[in-house]
Short mmCIF file of C-alpha atoms and ligand atoms in Angstrom, two decimals:
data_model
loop_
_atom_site.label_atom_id
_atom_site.label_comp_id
_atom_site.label_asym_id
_atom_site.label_seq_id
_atom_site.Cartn_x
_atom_site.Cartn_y
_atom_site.Cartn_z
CA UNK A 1 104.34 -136.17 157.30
CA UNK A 2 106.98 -137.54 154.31
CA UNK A 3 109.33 -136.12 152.30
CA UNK A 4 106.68 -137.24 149.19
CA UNK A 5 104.20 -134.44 151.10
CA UNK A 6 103.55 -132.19 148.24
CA UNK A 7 103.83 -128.71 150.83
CA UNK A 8 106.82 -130.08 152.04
CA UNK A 9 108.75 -130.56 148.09
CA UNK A 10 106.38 -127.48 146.62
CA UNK A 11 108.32 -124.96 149.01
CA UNK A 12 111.53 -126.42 148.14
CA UNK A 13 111.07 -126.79 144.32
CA UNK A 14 109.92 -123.23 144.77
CA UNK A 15 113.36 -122.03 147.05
CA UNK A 16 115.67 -123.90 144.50
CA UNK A 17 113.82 -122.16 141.40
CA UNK A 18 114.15 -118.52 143.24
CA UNK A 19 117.74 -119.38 143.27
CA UNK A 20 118.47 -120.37 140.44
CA UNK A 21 117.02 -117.30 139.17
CA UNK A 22 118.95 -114.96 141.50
CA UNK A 23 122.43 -116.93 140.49
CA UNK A 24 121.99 -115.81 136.72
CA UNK A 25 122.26 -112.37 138.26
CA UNK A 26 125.29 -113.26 141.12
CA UNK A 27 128.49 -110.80 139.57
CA UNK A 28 128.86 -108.35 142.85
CA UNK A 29 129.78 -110.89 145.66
CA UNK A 30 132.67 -113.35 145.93
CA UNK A 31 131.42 -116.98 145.45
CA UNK A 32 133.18 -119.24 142.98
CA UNK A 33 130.45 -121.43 141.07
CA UNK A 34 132.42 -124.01 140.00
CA UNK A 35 132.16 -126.89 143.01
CA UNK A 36 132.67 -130.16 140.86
CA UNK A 37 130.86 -133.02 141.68
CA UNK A 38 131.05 -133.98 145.41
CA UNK A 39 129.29 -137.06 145.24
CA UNK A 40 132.61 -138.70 146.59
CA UNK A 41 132.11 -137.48 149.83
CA UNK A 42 128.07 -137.36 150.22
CA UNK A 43 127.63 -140.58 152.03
CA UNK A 44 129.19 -138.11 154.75
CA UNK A 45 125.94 -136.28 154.53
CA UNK A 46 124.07 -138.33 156.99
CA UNK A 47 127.02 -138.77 159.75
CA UNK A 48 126.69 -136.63 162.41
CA UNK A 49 130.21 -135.25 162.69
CA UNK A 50 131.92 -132.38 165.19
CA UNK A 51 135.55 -131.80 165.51
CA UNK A 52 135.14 -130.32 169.04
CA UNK A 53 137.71 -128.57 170.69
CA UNK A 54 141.37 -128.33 169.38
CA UNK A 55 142.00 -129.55 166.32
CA UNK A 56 145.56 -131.53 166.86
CA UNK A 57 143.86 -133.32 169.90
CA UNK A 58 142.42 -136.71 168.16
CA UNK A 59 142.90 -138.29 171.24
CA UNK A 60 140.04 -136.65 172.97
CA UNK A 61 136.83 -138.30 173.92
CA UNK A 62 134.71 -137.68 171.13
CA UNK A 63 135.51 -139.76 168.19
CA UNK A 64 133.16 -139.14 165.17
CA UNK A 65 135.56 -136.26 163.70
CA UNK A 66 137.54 -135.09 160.93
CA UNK A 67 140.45 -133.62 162.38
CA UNK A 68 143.05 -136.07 160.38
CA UNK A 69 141.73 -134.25 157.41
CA UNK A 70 141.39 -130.80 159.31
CA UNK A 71 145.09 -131.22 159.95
CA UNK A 72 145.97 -131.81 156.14
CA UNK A 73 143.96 -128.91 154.88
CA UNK A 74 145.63 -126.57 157.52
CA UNK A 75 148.88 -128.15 156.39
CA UNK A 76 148.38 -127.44 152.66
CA UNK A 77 147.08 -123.75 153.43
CA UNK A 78 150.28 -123.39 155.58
CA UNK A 79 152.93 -124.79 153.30
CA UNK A 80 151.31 -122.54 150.17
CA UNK A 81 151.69 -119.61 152.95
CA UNK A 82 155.53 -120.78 154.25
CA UNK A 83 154.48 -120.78 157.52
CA UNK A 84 157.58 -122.65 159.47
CA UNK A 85 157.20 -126.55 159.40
CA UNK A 86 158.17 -126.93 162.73
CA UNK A 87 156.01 -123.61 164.06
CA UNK A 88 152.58 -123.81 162.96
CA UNK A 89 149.13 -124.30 164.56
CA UNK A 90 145.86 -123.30 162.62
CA UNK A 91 141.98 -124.47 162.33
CA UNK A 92 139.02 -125.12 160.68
CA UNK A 93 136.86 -121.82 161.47
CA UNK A 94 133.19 -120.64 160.54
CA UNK A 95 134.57 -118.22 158.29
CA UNK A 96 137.09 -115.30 158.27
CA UNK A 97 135.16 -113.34 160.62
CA UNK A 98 136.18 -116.31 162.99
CA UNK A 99 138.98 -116.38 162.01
CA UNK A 100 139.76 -112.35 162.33
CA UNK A 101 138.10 -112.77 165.56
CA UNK A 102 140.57 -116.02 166.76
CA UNK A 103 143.63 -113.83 165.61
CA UNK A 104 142.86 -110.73 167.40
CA UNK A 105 142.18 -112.85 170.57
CA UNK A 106 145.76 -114.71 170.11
CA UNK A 107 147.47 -111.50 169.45
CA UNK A 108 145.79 -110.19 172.87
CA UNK A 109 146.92 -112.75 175.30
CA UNK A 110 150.50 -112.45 173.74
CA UNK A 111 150.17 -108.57 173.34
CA UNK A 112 147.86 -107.49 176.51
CA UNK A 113 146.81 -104.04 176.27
CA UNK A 114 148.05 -103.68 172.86
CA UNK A 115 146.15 -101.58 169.99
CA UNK A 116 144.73 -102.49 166.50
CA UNK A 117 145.56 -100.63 163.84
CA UNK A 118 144.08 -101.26 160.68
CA UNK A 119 143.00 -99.48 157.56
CA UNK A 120 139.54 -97.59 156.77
CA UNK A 121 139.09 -100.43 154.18
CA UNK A 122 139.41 -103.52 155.97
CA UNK A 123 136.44 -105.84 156.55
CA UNK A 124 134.13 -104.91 158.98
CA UNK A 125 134.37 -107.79 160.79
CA UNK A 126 137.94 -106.25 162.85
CA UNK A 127 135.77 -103.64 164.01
CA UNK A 128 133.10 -105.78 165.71
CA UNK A 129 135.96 -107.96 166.81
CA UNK A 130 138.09 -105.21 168.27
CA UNK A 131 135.09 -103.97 170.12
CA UNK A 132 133.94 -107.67 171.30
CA UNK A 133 137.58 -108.22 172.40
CA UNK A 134 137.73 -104.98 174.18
CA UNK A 135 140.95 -103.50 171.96
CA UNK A 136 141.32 -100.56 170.76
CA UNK A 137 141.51 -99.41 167.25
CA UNK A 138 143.23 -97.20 165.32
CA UNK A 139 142.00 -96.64 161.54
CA UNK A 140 144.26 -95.98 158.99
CA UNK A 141 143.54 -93.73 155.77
CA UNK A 142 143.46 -95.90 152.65
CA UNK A 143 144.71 -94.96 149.07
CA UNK A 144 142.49 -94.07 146.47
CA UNK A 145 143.08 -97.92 145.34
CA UNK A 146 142.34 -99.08 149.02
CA UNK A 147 145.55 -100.18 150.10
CA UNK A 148 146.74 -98.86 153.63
CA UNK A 149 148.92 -95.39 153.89
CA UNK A 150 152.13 -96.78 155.16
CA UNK A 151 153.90 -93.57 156.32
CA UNK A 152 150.80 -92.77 158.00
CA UNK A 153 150.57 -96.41 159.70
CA UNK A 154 153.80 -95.48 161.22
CA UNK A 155 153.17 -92.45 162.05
CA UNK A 156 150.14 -93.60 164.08
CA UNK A 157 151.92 -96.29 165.45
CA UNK A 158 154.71 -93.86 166.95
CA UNK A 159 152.09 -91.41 167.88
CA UNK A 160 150.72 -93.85 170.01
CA UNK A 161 153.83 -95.34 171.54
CA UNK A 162 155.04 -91.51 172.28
CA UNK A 163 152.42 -91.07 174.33
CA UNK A 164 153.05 -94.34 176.17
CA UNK A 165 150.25 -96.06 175.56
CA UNK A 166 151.85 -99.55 175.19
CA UNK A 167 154.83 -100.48 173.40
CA UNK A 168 153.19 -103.29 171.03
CA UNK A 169 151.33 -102.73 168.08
CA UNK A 170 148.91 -105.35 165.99
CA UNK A 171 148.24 -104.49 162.82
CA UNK A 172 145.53 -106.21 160.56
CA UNK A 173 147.05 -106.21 156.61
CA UNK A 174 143.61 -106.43 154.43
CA UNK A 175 145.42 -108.78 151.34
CA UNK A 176 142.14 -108.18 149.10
CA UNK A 177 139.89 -105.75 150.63
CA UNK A 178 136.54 -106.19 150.12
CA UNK A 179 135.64 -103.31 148.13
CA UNK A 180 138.77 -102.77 145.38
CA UNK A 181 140.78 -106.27 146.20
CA UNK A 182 143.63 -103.83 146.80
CA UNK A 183 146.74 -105.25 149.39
CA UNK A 184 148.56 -104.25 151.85
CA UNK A 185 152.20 -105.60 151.65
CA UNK A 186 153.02 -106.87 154.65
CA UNK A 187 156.17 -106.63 154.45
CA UNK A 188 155.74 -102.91 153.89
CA UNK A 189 153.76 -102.96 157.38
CA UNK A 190 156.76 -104.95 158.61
CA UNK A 191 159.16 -102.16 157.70
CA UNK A 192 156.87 -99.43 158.90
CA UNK A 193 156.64 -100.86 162.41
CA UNK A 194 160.79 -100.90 162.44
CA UNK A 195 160.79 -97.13 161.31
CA UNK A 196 157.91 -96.32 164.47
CA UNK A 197 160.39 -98.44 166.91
CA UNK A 198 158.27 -101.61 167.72
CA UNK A 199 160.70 -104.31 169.07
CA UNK A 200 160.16 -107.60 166.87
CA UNK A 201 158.79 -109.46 169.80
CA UNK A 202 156.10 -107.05 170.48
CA UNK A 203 154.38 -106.73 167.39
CA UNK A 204 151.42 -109.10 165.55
CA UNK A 205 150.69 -108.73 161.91
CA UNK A 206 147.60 -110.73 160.69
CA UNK A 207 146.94 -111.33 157.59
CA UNK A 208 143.18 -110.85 156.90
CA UNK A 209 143.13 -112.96 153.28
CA UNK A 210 139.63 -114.36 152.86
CA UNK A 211 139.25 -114.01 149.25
CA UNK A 212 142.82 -113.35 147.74
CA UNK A 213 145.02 -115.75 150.31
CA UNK A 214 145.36 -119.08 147.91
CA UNK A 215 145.04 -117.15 144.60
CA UNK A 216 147.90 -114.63 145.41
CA UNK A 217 149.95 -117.98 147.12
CA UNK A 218 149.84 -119.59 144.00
CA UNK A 219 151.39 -116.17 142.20
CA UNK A 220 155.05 -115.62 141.46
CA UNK A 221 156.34 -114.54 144.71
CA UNK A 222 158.04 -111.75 143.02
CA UNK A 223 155.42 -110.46 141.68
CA UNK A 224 153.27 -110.53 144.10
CA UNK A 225 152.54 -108.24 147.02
CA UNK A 226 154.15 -109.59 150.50
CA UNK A 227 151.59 -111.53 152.58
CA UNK A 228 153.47 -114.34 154.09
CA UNK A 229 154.79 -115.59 157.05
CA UNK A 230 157.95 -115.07 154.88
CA UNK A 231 157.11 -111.22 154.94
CA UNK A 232 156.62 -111.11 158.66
CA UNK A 233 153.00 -112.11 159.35
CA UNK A 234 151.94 -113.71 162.54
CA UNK A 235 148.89 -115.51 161.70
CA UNK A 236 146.78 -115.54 158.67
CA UNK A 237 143.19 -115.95 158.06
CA UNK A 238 141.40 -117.49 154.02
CA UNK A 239 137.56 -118.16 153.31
CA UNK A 240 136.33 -121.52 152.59
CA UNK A 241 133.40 -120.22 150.32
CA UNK A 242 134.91 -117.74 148.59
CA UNK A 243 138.00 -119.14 145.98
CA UNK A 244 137.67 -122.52 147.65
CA UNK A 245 133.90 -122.55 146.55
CA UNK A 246 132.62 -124.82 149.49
CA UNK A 247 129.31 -124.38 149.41
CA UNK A 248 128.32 -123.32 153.22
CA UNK A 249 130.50 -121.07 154.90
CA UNK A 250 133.62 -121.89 156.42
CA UNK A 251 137.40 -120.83 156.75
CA UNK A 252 141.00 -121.54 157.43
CA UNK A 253 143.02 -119.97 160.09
CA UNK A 254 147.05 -120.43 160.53
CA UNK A 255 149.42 -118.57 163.21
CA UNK A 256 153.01 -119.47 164.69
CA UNK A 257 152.58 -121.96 167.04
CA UNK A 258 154.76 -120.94 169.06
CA UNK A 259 152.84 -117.28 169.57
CA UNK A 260 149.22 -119.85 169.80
CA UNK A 261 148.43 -120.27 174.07
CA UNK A 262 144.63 -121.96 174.57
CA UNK A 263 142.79 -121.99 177.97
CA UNK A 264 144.70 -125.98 179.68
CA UNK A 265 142.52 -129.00 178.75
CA UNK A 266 138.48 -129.53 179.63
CA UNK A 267 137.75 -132.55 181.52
CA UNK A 268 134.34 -132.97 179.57
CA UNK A 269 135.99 -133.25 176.48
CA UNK A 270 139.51 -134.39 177.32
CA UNK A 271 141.02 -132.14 174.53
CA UNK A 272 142.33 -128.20 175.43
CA UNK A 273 140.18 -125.30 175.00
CA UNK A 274 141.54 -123.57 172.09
CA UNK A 275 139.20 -122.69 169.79
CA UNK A 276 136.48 -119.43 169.34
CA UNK A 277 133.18 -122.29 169.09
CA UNK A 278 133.69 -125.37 171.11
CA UNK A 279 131.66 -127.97 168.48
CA UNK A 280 132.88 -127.15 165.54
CA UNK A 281 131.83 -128.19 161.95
CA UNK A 282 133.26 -131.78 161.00
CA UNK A 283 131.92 -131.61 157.54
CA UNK A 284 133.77 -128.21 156.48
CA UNK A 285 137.24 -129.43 156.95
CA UNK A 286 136.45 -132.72 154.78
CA UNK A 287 134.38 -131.01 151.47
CA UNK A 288 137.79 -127.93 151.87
CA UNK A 289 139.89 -131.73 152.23
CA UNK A 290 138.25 -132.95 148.87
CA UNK A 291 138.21 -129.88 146.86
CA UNK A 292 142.36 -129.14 147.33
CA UNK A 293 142.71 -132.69 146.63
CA UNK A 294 140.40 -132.60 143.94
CA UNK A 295 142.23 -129.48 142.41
CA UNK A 296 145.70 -129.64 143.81
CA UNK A 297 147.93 -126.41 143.33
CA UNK A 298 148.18 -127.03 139.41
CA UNK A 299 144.52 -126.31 139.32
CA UNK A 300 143.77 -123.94 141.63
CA UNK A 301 146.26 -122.09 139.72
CA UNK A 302 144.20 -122.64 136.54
CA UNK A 303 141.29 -121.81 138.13
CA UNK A 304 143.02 -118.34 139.69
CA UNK A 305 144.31 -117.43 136.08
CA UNK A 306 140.92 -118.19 134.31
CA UNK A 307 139.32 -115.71 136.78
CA UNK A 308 141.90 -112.93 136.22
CA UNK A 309 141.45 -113.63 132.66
CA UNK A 310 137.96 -112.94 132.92
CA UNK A 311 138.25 -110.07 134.89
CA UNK A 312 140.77 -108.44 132.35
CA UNK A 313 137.86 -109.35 129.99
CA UNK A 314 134.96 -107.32 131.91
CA UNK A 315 137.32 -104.40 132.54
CA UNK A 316 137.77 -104.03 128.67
CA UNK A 317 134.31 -104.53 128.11
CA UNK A 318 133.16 -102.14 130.45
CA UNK A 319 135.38 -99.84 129.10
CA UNK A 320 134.46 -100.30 125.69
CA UNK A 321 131.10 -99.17 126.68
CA UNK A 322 132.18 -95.65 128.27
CA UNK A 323 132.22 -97.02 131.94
CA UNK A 324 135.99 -96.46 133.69
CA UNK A 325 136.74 -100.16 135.30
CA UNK A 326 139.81 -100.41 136.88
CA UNK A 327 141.55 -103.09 138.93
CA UNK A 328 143.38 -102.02 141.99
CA UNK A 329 146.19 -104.66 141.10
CA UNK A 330 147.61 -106.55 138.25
CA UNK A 331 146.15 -110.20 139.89
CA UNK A 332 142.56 -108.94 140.84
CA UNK A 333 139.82 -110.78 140.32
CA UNK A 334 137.29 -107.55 141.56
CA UNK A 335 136.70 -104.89 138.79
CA UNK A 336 135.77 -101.55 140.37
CA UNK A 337 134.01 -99.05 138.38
CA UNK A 338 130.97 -95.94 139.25
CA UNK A 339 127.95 -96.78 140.56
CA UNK A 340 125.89 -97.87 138.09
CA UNK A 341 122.13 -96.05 137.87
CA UNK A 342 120.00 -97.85 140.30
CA UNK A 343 117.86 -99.72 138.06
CA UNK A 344 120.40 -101.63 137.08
CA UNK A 345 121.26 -102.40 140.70
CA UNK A 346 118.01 -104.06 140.92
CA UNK A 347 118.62 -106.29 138.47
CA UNK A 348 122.05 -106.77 139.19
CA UNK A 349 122.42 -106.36 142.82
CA UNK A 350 126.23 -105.14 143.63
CA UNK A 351 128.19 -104.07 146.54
CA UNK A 352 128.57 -100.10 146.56
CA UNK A 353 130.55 -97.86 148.69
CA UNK A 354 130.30 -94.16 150.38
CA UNK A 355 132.84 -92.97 147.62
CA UNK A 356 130.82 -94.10 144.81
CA UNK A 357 131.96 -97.36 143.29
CA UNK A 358 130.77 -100.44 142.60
CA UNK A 359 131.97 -103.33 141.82
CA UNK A 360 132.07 -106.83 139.85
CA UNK A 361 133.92 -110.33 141.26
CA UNK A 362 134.93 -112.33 138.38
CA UNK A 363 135.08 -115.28 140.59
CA UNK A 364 135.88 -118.96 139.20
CA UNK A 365 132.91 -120.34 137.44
CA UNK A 366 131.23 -116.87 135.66
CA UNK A 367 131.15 -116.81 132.30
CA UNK A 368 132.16 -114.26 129.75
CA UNK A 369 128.10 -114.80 128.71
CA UNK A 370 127.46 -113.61 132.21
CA UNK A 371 129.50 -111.19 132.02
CA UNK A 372 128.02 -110.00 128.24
CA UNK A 373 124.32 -109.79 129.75
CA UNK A 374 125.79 -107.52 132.28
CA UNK A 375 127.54 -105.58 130.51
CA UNK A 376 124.96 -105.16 127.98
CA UNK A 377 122.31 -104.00 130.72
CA UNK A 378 124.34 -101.44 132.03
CA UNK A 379 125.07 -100.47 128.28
CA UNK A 380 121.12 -99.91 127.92
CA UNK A 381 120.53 -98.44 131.35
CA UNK A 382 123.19 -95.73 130.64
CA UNK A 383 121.52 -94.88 126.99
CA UNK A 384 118.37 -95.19 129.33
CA UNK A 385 120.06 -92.38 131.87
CA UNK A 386 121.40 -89.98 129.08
CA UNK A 387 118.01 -89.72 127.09
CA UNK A 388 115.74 -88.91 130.25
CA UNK A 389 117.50 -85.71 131.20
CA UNK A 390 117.19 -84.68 127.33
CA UNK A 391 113.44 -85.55 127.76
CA UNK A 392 113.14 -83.42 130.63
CA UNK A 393 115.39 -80.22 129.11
CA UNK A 394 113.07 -80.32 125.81
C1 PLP B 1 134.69 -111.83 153.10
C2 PLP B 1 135.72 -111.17 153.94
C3 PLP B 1 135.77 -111.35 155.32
C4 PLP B 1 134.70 -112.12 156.05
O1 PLP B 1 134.80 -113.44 155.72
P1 PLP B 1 133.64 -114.50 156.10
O2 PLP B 1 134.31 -115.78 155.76
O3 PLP B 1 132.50 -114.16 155.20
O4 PLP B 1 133.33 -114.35 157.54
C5 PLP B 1 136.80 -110.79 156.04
N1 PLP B 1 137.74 -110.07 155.43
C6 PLP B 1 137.74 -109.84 154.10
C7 PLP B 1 138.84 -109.04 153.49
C8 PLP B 1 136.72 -110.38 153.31
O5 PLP B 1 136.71 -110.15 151.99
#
C-alpha cells in the first residue's frame, strides 16, 4: 500500500470535498475560520510529542515535550485574566470539558463534601462532571437572557447551608453560555455568596469561559461583566478551538496555585500526578503558542471587534427581514433569534433549545457574504412558511 494508492487519496479527496461543502453552511457552532498559515510550525507534524504529567515539571524523564511553551501560553491566558503573578498554576487541557472537569476536582479536594451550584444554562459538561466526581448539584434558574438569578443563587446557597449540609459552596459562573452568550458576573456571585454567609476561605468560583474568556479579557474592564480573578474567581477554564481557532480541540485551564494540590510525584515518570489525562497533547500547547504570538493582544482584539461587528451586522439583517435577533450582551458574538422552520435547519444546521431559539455565532473568519446567503434563505423559507398555510385555508 502507498499514499499514491488511488482508494487510499479517493476517500480523502472525497472527506475534504464533503467538508468543504458543509463549512459554506458552518453559522450555528463556535469555530473561528481564520487559522493563518501554520506552516511555521509543521515540521512539528512528524515529532512525536507528549507533555506527560504536570506541566511545570520539565525535569521529568520524558523529554520530547512542549511544556516551555505550555508554560508561556498559560502565562499569557493568566496575565490577560490577572490571575496573581506569584499564585498561579494552570494547563494545557483537551478542551473545556477537561478543563470544567479539572476545576471541579480541585475545588473538591480543597472543598470536600461541598455542593455545585450552577445555572440551568451552563454547559452540559458540569453536569456529567458533577456526577463523575460524585458532587452534588444545585441548578439555578436562568434569566430570560441566560444569565444566572443571583438572589436566587443565594438563596439556594443559604437554603442549603441552613440545613447544614456543608458550609462551602462552589459555584460554576457560565461567562458565555452556550446557547445566548449571556454572563454571569462573578463578582455578582462573589457578593451573593457574602449575603448567604459563606466564609471567603470556603468558597470556589470557576469561571467556565470557553468561548468568551480572551474576547471579554481584551474588553474595557469597565465595561465588561466581572470574570476575573480580580472579581473573585478561583480558577478559570477557555477553549483552544473556539476564539483561538486551533484546529483540533484543545483548552486552557488556570487556578490559584496556592488552592492547586496533585496526587506526590510518580516514579515512572519522575514528574507529580497532577493532571485529569496523564499523556497529554504536546502539539496543542505549541499551534495555541504560535497563534497568540502570531496575533498578540492587538490582534486578537481586532479579531474580537471584527466578530462583534459582524454580529451587530446579522442582528440588523435579520431584523430587517421580520425575524427578532437579539444579543444577550453588548460584546456578543452569538445572535439568538426563533427557531427557524426546519427546512432551513437542514440546510443550515443550528443549535436550538427547549424554549425555542436558535441561534447564529459570528465567529472570526465568517463573512458578511455568509452571513447574506443565510439570511437570504431564511428570508425565502419564511415567504415559503406564510404562503403554505394560505394554500391550505383556500
Ligand atoms: C463549548 C463549551 C464548553 C465545552 O468546551 P469543549 O472545549 O468543547 O470541551 C464548556 N462550556 C461552555 C460555556 C462552552 O461554550
Amino acid at each position: 500500500m502507498s499514499t499514491e494508492d488511488p482508494s487510499i487519496l479517493g476517500r480523502l479527496d472525497q472527506l475534504y470535498a464533503d467538508l468543504a461543502r458543509h463549512a459554506e453552511y458552518d453559522l450555528g457552532f463556535p469555530g473561528a475560520t481564520d487559522l493563518p498559515d501554520m506552516t511555521a510550525v509543521s515540521r512539528f507534524e512528524r515529532v512525536l510529542l507528549n507533555n506527560v504529567g504536570h506541566p511545570y515539571a520539565a525535569g521529568g524523564s520524558y523529554r520530547l515535550h512542549t511544556k516551555v511553551v505550555e508554560h508561556e501560553v498559560v502565562q499569557f491566558v493568566a496575565d490577560l485574566v490577572d490571575a496573581p503573578l506569584d499564585n498561579r498554576h494552570g494547563y494545557v487541557t483537551t478542551g473545556s470539558t477537561e478543563s470544567n472537569l479539572w476545576a471541579l476536582w480541585q475545588a473538591r479536594r480543597h472543598l470536600p463534601g461541598a455542593a455545585v451550584f450552577a445555572s440551568t444554562a451552563a454547559h452540559y459538561s458540569v453536569a456529567k462532571n458533577a456526577e463523575l466526581l460524585g458532587m452534588p448539584l444545585h441548578l439555578i434558574p436562568a434569566d430570560d437572557r441566560g444569565e444566572i438569578r443571583y438572589d436566587l443563587l443565594r438563596a439556594a446557597v443559604a437554603e442549603h447551608r441552613r440545613r447544614r449540609y456543608g458550609t462551602g459552596a462552589i459555584v460554576v459562573a457560565t461567562i458565555g453560555t452556550t446557547m445566548t452568550e449571556a454572563v454571569d458576573d462573578a463578582a455578582l456571585v462573589d457578593e451573593a455568596l457574602n449575603l448567604a454567609g459563606v466564609d471567603p476561605g470556603h468558597r470556589w468560583i470557576h469561571a467556565d469561559a470557553a468561548l468568551a474568556g480572551i474576547p471579554l479579557a481584551l474588553c474595557d474592564p469597565l465595561s465588561r461583566p466581572g470574570f476575573t480573578f480580580a472579581d473573585g474567581v478561583h480558577s478559570f477554564a477557555v477553549s483552544g478551538h473556539k476564539f483561538l481557532a486551533t484546529p483540533f480541540p484543545c483548552g486552557i485551564v488556570v487556578a490559584l496555585a496556592d488552592r492547586h494540590t496533585g496526587r506526590g510525584s510518580i516514579t515512572y515518570t519522575a514528574a507529580p500526578d497532577s493532571t485529569i489525562t496523564g499523556s497529554r497533547s504536546g502539539h496543542a500547547p505549541l499551534w495555541l503558542w504560535y497563534l497568540l504570538r502570531y496575533w498578540g493582544r492587538p490582534g486578537l482584539r481586532g479579531r474580537a471587534a471584527a466578530a462583534r461587528e459582524l454580529a451587530g451586522y446579522t442582528e440588523r439583517q435579520l431584523r430587517g427581514i421580520g425575524w427578532p435577533a437579539w444579543r444577550a450582551q453588548e460584546h456578543a458574538f452569538t445572535v439568538v433569534f426563533p427557531r427557524p422552520p426546519q427546512p432551513l435547519l437542514e440546510r443550515w444546521p443550528l443549535a436550538t433549545d427547549e424554549r425555542g431559539n436558535a441561534h447564529v455565532v459570528c465567529m472570526p473568519g465568517k463573512t458578511r457574504e455568509l452571513v447574506d446567503r443565510f439570511v437570504a434563505d431564511l428570508a425565502h423559507a419564511l415567504t415559503g412558511a406564510v404562503s403554505v398555510p394560505k394554500t391550505i385555508a383556500c
